[in-house]
Tab-separated table of N, CA and C in Angstrom:
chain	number	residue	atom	x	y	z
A	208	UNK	N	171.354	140.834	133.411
A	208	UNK	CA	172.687	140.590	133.909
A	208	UNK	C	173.575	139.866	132.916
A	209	UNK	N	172.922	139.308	131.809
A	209	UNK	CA	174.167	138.786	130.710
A	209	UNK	C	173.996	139.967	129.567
A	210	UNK	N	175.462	140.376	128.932
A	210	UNK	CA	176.110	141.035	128.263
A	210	UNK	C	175.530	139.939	126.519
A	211	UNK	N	175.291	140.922	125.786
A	211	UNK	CA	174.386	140.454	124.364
A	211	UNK	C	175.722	141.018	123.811
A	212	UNK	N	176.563	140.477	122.779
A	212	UNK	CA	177.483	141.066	122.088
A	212	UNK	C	177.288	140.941	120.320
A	213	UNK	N	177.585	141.643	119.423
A	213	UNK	CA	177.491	141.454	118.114
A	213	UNK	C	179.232	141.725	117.733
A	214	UNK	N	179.197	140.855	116.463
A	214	UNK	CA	180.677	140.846	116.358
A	214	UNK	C	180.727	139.791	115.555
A	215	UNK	N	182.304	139.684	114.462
A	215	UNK	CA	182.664	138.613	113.776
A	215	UNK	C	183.267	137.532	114.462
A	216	UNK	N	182.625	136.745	113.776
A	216	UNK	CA	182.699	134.975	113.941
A	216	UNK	C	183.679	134.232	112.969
A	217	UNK	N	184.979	133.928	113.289
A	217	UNK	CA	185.675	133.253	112.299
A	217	UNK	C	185.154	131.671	113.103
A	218	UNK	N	184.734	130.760	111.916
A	218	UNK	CA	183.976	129.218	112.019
A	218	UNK	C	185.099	128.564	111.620
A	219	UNK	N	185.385	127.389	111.711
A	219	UNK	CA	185.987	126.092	111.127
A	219	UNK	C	185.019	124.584	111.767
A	220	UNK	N	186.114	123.955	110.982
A	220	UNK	CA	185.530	122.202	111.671
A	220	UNK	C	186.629	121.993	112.360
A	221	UNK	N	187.760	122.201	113.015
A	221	UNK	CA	188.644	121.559	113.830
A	221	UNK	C	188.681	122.746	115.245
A	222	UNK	N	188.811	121.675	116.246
A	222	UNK	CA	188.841	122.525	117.965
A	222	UNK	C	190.342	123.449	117.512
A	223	UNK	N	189.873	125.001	117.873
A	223	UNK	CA	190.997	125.905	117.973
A	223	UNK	C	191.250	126.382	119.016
A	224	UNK	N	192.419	125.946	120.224
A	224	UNK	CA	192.866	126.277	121.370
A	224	UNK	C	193.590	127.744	121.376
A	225	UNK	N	193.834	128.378	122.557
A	225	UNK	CA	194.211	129.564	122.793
A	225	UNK	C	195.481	129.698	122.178
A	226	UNK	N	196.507	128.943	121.792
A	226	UNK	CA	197.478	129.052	121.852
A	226	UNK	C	197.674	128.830	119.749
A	227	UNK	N	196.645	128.684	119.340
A	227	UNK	CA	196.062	128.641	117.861
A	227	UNK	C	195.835	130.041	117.389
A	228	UNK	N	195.146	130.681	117.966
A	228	UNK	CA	194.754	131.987	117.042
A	228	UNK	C	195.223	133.127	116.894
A	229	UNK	N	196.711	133.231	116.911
A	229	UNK	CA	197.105	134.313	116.319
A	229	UNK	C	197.355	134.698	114.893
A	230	UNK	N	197.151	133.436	114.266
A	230	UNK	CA	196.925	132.916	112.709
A	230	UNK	C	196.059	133.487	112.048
A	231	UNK	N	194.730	133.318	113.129
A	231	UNK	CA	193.320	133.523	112.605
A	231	UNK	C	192.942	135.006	113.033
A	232	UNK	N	193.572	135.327	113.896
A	232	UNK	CA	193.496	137.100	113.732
A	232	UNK	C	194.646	137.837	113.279
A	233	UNK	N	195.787	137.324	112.486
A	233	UNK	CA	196.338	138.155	111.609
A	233	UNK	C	195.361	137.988	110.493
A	234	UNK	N	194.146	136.989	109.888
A	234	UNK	CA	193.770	136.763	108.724
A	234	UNK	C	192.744	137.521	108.445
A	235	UNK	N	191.864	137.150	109.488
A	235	UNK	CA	190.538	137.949	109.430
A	235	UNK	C	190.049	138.824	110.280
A	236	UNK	N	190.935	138.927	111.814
A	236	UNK	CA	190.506	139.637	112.917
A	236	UNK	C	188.849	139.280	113.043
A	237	UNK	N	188.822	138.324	113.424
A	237	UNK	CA	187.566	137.834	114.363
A	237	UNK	C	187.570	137.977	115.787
A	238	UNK	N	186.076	138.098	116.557
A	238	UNK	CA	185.850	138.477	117.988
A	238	UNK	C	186.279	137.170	118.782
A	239	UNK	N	185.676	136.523	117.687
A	239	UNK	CA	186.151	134.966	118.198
A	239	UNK	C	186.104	134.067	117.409
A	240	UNK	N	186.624	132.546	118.174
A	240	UNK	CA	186.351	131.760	117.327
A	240	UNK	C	185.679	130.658	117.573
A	241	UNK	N	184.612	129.636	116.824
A	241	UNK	CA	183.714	128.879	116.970
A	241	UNK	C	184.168	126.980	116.225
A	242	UNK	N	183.512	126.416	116.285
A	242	UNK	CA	183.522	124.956	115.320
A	242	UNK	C	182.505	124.331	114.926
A	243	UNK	N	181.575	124.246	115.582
A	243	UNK	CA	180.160	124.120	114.976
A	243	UNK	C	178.817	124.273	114.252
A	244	UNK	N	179.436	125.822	113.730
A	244	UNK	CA	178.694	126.803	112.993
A	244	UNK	C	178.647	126.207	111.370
A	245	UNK	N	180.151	126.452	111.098
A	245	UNK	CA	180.714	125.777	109.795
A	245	UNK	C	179.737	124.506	109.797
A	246	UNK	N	179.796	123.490	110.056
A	246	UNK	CA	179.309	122.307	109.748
A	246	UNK	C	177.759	122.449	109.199
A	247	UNK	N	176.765	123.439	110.580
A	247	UNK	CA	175.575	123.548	110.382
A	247	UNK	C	175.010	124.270	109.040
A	248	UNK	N	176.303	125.149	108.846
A	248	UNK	CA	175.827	126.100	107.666
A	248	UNK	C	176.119	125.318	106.398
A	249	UNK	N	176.901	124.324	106.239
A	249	UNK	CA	177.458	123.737	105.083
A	249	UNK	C	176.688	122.823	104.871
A	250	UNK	N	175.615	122.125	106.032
A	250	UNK	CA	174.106	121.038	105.197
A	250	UNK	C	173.311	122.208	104.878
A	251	UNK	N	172.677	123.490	105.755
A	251	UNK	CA	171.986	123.756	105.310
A	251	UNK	C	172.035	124.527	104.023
A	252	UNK	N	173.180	124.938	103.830
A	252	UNK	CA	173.463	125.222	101.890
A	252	UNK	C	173.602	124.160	101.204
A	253	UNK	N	174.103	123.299	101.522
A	253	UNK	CA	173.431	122.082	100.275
A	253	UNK	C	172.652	121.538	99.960
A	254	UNK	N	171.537	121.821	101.447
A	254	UNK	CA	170.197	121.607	101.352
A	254	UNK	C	168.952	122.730	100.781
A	255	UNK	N	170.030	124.046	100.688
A	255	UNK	CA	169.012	124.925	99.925
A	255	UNK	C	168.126	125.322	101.609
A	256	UNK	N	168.899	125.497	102.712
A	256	UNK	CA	168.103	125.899	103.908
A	256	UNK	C	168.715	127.268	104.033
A	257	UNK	N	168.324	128.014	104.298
A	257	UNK	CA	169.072	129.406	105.063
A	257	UNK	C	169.047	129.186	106.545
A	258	UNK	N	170.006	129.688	106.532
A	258	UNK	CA	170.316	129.603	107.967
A	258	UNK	C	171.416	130.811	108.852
A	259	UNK	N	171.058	131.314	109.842
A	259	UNK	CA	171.185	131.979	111.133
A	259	UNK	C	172.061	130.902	112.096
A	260	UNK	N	173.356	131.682	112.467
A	260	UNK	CA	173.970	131.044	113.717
A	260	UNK	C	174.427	131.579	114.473
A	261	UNK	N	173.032	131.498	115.995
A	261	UNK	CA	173.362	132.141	117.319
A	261	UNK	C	174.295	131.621	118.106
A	262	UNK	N	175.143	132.567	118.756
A	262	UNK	CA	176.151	131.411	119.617
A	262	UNK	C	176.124	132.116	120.849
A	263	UNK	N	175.806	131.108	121.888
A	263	UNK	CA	176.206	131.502	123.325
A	263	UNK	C	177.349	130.976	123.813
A	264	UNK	N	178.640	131.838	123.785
A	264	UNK	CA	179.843	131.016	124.035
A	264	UNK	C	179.868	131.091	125.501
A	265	UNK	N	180.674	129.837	125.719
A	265	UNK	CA	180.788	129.156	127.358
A	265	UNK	C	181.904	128.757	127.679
A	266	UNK	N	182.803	129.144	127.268
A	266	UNK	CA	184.519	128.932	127.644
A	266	UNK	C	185.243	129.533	126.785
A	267	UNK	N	186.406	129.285	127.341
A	267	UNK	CA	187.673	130.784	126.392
A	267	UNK	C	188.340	129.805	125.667
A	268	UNK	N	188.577	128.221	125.369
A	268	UNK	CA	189.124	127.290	124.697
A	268	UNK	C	191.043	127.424	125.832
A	269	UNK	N	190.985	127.508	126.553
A	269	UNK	CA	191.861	127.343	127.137
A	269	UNK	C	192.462	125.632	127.703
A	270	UNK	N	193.331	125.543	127.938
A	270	UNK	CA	193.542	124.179	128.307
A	270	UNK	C	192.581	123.456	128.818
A	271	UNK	N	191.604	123.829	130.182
A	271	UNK	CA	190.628	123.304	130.536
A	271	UNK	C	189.561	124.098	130.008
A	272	UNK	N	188.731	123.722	128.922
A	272	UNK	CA	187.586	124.617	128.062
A	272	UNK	C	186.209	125.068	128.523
A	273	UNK	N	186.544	123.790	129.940
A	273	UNK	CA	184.863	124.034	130.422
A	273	UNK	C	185.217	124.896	131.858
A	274	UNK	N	186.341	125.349	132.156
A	274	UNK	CA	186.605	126.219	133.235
A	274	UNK	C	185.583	127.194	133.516
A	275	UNK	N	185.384	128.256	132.602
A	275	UNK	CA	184.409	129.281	132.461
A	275	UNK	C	183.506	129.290	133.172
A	276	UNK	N	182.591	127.818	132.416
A	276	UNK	CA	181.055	127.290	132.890
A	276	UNK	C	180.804	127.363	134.213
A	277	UNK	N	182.008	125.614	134.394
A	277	UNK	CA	182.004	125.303	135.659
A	277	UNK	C	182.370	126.371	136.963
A	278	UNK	N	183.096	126.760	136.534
A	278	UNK	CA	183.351	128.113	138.045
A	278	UNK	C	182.167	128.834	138.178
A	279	UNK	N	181.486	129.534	136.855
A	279	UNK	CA	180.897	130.251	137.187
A	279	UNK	C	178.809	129.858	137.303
A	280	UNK	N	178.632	128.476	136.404
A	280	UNK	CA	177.710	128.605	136.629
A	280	UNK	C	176.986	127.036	136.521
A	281	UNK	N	176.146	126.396	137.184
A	281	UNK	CA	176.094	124.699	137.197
A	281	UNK	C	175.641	124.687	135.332
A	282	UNK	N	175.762	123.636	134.521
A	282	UNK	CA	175.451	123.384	133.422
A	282	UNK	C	173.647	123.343	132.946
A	283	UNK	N	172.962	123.663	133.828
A	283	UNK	CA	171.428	123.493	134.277
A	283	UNK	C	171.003	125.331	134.035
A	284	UNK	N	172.166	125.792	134.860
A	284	UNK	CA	171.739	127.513	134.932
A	284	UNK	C	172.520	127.887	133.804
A	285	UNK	N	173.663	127.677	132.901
A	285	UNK	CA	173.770	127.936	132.078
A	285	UNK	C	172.806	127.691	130.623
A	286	UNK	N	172.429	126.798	130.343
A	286	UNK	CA	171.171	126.201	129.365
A	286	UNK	C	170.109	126.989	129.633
A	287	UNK	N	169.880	127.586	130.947
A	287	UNK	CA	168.544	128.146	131.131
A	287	UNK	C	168.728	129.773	130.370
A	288	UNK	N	169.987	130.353	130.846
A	288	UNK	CA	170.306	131.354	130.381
A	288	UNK	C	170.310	131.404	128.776
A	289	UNK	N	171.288	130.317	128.471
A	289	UNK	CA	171.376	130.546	126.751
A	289	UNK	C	170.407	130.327	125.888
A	290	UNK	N	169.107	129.557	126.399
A	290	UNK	CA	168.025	129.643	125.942
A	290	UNK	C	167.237	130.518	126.107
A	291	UNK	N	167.332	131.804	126.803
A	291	UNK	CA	166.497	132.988	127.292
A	291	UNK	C	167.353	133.724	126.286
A	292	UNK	N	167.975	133.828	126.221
A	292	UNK	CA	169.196	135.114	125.255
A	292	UNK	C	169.021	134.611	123.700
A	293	UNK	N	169.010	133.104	123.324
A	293	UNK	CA	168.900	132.539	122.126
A	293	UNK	C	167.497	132.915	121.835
A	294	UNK	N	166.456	132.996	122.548
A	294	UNK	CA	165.102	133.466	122.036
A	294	UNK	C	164.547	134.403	121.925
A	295	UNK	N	165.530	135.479	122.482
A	295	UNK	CA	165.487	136.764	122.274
A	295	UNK	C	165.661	137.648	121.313
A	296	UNK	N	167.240	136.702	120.766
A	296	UNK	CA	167.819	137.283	119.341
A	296	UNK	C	166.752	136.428	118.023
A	297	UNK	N	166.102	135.365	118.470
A	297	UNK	CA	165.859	134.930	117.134
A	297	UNK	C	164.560	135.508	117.105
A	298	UNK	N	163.361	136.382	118.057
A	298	UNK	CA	162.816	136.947	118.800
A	298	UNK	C	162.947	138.268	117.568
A	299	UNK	N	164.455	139.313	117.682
A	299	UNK	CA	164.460	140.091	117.631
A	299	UNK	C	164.656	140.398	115.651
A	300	UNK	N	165.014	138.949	114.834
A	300	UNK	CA	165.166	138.903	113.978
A	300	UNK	C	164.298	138.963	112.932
């Protein structure tokens, strides 16, 4: 019942709200956009780590960001999910 998607990831280090990315898809046309990826990937290249970044996104970055979750699912059943889907893909790699 959850939808597995593949697709480009435009990353940064600063929160990008809805009302932000028309910038970032005249530039690169990304599926979406993330903030925590960037950071993880930038120790593990200076550390000489390779690294893979799965993302289970959980809100649309809209004014209220955790809308998504909360309507649709307690924060307990979401974790359970993104850890079944996260072990699948790293599973499938």
């Amino acid at each position: 019942g959850v939808k597995a998607l593949t697709g480009r990831i435009a990353t940064g280090d600063l929160f990008v709200g809805d009302s932000e990315t028309s910038a970032i898809e005249a530039k690169c046309a990304p599926d979406c956009v993330e903030m925590e990826g960037a950071a993880v990937s930038q120790i593990a290249a200076k550390n000489g780590v390779p690294c893979v970044i799965l993302r289970a996104m959980s809100d649309n970055a809209d004014e209220d960001a955790t809308s998504l979750v909360v309507k649709k699912f307690s924060i307990a059943a979401y974790v359970a999910t993104a850890t079944q889907i996260v072990a699948a893909m790293v599973e499938a790699l």
